[in-house]
Coordinates of C-alpha atoms and ligand atoms in Angstrom, one line a residue:
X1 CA 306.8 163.2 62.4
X2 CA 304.0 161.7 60.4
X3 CA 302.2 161.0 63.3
X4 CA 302.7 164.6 64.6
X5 CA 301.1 166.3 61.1
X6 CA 298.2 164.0 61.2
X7 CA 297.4 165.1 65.0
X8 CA 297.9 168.5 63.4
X9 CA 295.4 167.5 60.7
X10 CA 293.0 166.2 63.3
X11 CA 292.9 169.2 65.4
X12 CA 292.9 172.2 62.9
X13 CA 289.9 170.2 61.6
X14 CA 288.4 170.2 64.9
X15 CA 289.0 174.1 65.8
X16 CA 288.0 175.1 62.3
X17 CA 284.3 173.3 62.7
X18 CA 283.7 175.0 65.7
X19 CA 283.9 178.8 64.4
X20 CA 281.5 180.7 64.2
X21 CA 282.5 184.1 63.7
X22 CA 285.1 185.3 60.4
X23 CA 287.5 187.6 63.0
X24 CA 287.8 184.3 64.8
X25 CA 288.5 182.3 61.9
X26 CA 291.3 185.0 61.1
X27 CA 292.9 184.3 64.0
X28 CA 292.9 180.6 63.8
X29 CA 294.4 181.1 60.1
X30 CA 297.6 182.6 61.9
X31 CA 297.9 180.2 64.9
X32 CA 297.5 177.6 62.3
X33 CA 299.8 178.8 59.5
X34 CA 301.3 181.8 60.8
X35 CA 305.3 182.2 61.8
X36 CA 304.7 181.0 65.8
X37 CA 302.7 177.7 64.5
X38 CA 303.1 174.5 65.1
X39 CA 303.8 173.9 61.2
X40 CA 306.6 176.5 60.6
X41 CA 308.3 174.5 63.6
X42 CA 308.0 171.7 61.9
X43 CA 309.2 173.2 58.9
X44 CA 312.4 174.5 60.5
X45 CA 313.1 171.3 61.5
X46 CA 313.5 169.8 58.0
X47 CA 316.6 171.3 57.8
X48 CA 318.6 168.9 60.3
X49 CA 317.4 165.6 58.3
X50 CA 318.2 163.6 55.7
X51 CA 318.0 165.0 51.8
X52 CA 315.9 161.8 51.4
X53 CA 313.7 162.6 54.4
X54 CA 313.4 166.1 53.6
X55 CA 311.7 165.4 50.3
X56 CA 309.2 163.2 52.0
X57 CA 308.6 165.2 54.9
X58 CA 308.4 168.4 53.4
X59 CA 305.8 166.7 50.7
X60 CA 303.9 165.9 53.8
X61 CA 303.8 169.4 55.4
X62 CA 303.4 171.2 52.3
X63 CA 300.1 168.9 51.8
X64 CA 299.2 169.5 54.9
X65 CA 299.7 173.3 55.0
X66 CA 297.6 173.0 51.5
X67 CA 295.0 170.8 53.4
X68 CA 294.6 173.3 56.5
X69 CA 294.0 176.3 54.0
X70 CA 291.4 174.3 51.7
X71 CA 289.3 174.3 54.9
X72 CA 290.0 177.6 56.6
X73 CA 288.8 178.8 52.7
X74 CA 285.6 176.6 52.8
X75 CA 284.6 178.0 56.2
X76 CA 284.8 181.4 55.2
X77 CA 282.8 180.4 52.0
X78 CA 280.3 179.5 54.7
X79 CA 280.0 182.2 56.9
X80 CA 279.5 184.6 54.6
X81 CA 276.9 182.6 53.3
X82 CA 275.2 182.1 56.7
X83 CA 275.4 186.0 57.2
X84 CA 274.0 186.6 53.6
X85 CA 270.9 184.2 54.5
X86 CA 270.6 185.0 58.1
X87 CA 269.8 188.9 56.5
X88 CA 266.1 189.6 56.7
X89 CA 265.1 191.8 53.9
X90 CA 261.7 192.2 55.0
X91 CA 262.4 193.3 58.5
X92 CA 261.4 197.4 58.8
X93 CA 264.3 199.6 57.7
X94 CA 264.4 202.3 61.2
X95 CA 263.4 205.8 59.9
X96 CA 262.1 207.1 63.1
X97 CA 258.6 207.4 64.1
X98 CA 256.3 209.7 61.8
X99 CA 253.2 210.9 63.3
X100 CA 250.1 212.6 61.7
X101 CA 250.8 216.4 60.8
X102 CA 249.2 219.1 63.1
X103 CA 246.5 220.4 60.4
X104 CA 245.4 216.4 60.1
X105 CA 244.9 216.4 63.9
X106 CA 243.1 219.7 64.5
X107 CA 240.8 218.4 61.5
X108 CA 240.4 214.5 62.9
X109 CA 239.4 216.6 66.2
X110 CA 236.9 219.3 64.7
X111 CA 235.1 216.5 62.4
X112 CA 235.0 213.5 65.5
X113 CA 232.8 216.3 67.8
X114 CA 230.8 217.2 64.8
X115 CA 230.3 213.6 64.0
X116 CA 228.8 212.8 67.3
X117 CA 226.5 216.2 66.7
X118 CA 224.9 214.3 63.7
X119 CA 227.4 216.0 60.7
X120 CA 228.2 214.3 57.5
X121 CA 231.6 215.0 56.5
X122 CA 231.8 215.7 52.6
X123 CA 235.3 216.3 50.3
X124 CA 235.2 218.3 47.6
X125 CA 237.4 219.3 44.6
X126 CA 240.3 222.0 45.2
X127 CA 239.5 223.0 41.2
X128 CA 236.0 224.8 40.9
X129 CA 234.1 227.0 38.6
X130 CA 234.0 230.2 39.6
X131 CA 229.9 229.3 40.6
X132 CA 230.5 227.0 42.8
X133 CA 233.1 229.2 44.6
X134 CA 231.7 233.0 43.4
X135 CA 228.1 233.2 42.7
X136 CA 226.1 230.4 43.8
X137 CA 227.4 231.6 47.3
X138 CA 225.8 235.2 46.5
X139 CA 229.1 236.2 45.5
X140 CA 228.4 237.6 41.4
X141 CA 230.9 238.8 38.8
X142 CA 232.5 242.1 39.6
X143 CA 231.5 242.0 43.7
X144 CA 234.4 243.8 45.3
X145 CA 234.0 241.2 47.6
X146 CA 236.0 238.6 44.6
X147 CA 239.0 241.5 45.4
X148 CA 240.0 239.8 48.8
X149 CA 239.2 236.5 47.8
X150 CA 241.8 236.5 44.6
X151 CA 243.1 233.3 43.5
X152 CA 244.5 231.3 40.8
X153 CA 243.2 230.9 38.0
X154 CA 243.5 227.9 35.7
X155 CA 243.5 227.8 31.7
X156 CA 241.0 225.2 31.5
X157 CA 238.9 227.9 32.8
X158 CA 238.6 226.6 36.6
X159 CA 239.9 228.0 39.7
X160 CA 241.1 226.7 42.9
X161 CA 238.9 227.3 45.3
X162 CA 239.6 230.0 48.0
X163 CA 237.5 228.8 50.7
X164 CA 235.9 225.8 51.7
X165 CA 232.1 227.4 51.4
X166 CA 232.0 225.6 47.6
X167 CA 231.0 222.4 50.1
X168 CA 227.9 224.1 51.1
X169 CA 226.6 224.5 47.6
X170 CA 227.5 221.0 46.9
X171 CA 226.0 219.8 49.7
X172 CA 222.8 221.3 48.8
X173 CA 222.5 220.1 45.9
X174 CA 223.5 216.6 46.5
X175 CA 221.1 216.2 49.9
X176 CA 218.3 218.9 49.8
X177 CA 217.0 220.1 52.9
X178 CA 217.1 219.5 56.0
X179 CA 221.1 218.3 56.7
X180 CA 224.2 218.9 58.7
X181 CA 227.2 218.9 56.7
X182 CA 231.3 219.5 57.8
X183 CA 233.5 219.8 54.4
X184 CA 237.7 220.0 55.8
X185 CA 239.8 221.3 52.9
X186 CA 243.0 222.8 51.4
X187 CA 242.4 226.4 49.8
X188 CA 244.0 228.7 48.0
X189 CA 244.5 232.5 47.6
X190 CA 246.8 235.1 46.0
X191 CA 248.7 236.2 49.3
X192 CA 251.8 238.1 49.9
X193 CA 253.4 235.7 51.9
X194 CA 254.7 235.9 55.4
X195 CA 254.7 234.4 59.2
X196 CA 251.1 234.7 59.0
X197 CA 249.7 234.5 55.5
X198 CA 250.3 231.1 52.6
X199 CA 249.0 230.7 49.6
X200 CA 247.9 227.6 50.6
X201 CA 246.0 227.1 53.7
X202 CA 243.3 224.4 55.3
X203 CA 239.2 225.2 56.3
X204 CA 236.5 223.2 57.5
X205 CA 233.1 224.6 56.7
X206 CA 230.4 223.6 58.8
X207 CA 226.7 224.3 57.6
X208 CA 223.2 223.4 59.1
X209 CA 219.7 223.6 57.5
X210 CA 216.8 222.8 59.0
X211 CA 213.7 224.5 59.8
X212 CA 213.4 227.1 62.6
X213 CA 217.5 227.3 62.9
X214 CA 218.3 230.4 65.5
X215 CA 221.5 232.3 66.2
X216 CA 221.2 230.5 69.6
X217 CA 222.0 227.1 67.6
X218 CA 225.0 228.5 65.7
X219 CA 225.6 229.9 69.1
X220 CA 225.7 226.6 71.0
X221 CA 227.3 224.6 68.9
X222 CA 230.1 226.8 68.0
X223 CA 230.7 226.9 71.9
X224 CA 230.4 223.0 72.1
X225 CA 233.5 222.5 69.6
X226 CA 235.6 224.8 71.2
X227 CA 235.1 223.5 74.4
X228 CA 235.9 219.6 73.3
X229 CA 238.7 221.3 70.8
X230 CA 240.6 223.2 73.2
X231 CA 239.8 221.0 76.6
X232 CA 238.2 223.6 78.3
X233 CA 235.6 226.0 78.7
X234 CA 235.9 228.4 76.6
X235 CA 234.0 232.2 76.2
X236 CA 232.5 233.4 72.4
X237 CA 231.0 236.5 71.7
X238 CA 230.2 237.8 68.1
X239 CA 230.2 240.6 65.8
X240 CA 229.1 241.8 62.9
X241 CA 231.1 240.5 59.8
X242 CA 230.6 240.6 56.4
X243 CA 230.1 238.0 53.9
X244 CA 227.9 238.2 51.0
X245 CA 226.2 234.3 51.6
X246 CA 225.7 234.8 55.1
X247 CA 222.9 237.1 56.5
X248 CA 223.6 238.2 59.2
X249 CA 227.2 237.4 59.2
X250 CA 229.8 237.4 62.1
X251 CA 233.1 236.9 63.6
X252 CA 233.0 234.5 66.2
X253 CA 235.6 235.4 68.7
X254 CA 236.8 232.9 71.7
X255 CA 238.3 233.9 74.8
X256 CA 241.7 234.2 74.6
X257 CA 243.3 230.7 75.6
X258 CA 246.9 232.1 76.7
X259 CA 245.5 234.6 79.0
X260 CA 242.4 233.5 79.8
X261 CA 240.8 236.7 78.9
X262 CA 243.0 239.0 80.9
X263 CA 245.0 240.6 78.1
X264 CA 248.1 239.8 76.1
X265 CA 250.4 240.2 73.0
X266 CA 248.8 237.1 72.1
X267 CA 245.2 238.5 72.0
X268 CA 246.7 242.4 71.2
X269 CA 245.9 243.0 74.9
X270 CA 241.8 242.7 73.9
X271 CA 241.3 239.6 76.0
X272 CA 240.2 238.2 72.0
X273 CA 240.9 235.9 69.3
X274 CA 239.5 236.0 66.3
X275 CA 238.4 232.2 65.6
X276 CA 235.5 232.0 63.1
X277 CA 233.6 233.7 60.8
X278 CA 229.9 232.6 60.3
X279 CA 226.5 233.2 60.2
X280 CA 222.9 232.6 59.1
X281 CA 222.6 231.2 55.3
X282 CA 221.3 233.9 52.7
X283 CA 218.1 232.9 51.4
X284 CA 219.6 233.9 47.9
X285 CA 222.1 230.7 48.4
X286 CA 219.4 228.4 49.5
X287 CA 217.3 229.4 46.8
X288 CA 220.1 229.2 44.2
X289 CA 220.7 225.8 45.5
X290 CA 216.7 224.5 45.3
X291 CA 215.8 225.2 48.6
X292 CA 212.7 227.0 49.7
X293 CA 214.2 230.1 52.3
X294 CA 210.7 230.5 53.2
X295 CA 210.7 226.6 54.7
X296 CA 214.2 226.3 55.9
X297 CA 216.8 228.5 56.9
X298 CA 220.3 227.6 58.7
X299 CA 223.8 228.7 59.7
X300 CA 227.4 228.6 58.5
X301 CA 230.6 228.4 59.6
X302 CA 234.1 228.4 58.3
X303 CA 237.0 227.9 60.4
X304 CA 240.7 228.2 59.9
X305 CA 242.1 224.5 60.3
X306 CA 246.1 225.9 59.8
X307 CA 245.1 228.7 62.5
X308 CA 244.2 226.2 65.1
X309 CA 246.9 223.9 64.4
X310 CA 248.7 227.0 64.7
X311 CA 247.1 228.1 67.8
X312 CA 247.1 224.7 69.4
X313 CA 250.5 224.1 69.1
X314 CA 251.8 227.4 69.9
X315 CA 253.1 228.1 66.1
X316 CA 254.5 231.1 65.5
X317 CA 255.3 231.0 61.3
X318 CA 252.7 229.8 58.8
X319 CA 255.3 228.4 56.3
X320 CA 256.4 225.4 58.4
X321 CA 253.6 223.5 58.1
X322 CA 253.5 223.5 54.2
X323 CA 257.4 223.1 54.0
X324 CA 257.6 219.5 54.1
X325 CA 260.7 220.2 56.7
X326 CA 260.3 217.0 58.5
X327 CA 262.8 218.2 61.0
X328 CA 260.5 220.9 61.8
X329 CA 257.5 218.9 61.7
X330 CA 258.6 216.6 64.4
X331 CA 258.6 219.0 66.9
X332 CA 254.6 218.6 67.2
X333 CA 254.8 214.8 66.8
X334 CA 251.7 214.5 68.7
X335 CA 250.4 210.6 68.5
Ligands
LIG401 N1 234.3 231.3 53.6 C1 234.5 232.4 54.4 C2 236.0 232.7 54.3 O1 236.8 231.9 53.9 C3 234.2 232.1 55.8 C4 232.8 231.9 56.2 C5 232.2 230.6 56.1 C6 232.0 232.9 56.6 C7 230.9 230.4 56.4 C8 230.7 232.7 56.9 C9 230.1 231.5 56.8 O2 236.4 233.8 54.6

């Protein structure tokens, strides 16, 4: 028998080195130590020997039985510390794929074609004085036109901003004459929210100054955005539209992209979409700004960002893209 538990010894050692995963190990414990193993044979033979044999035998197999769960005890020590090191901590934790929002992708596309049309692209701050936003843009206290333009304002005095136009003063004043600026931005106004209307909503103003500037150059390179914007040729017509730093001012209207023109609910049946408002600078704002209007003139623009990420994407309620609803969101994961 002494023979036999050493063999034993020998082998358990063997088939416990060579695991390498724990729900194999658990079944080796059993077929090692459990009621069907070779042991608890052994074991049940003790009972047919001598009283003197049975205390050196049974020494033997309880040592052994000891021996064989020392090891099956160390090997599970050591897989779990194999798994612990074999766990990567700096390997990406899988979120999903995020992917730029649609106002940062109408924006990357409006700025890139006025890039390559010889625009600097300027940031400004969301918190203004009220002469940056209000009268250095022609706009003085008590205009009615400050009544659809309402917005917050702060205690320290400040505002924020309800339109991207601040950017053209800025630029003025930092550059002079002649230049080509684009200013992309969040704004704010007081609005009764709904599918259409936020509180908070994104701009890009564009502005050019130069000398001899015509309607035909607002014209032409309105048209030229749309075109690269929407991948297609699209139609523009104006008409007159008010704004007290533009003179004259318009609404720059495209042909309607769903319909091609023909009519729908999309364009209320006119064939229409209002895209843009614009227009040739007031000499009052370049001269506010130190810039002679009898030297250089220019043109404005200031188009909805949020209402062609709207458009482009076919989105039918404002309030999505400010939610932060990621689930929502995702739908327009556009790389
Ligand atoms: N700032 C105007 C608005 O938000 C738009 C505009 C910009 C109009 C430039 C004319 C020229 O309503």
């Amino acid at each position: 028998m002494k023979e036999e538990l050493l063999e034993l010894l020998k082998s358990a050692r063997i088939e416990i080195e060579g695991v390498i995963k724990e729900a194999d190990l658990l079944n080796l414990k059993s077929k090692l130590l459990g009621k069907n193993s070779k042991l608890s044979e052994l074991m049940t033979e003790l009972k047919n020997m001598s009283l003197e044999d049975k205390r050196a035998f049974g020494k033997m197999i309880n040592d052994l039985k000891y021996d064989i769960e020392q090891m099956i005890q160390a090997k599970f020590n050591k897989l779990n510390a194999k798994d612990f090191l074999e766990f990567d901590n700096t390997l990406p934790v899988e979120l999903g794929n995020g992917s730029l929002h649609p106002v940062t992708i109408a924006s990357k596309e409006v700025t890139d074609i006025l890039k390559q049309m010889g625009f600097i692209i300027l940031d400004g701050p969301e918190m203004e004085s009220e002469y940056y936003n209000f009268e250095a843009l022609n706009i003085p206290k008590n205009h009615p036109a400050r009544d659809m333009q309402d917005t917050f304002y702060l205690d320290n005095g400040l505002i924020l901003r309800t339109h991207t136009s601040t950017n053209q003063v800025h630029g003025m004043e930092k550059y002079g004459a002649p230049i080509r600026l684009c200013a992309p931005g969040r704004c704010f106004r007081n609005e009764n929210i709904d599918h259409s209307h936020d509180n908070t909503f994104f701009q890009i103003e564009g502005m050019v100054i130069d000398k001899d500037v015509s309607i035909g150059n607002l014209i032409y390179v309105m048209k030229e955005l749309l075109n690269h914007v929407f991948k297609k040729e699209v139609d523009v017509r104006l008409r007159p539209g008010f704004f007290p730093f533009v003179e004259p001012g318009f609404e720059l209207d495209c042909s309607c992209l769903i319909c091609n023109g023909k009519g729908c609910p999309t364009c209320k049946n006119t064939g229409w979409i209002e895209l843009c408002p614009c227009g040739m600078i007031h000499p009052n704002v370049l001269k506010m700004s130190g810039i002679n209007p009898d030297e250089y003139n220019g043109f404005a623009f200031g188009m909805g960002l949020t209402r062609l990420a709207m458009m482009k994407n076919k989105i039918n309620d404002i309030r999505v893209l400010n939610s932060g609803d990621l689930r929502k969101l995702e739908r327009f994961n556009i790389k």
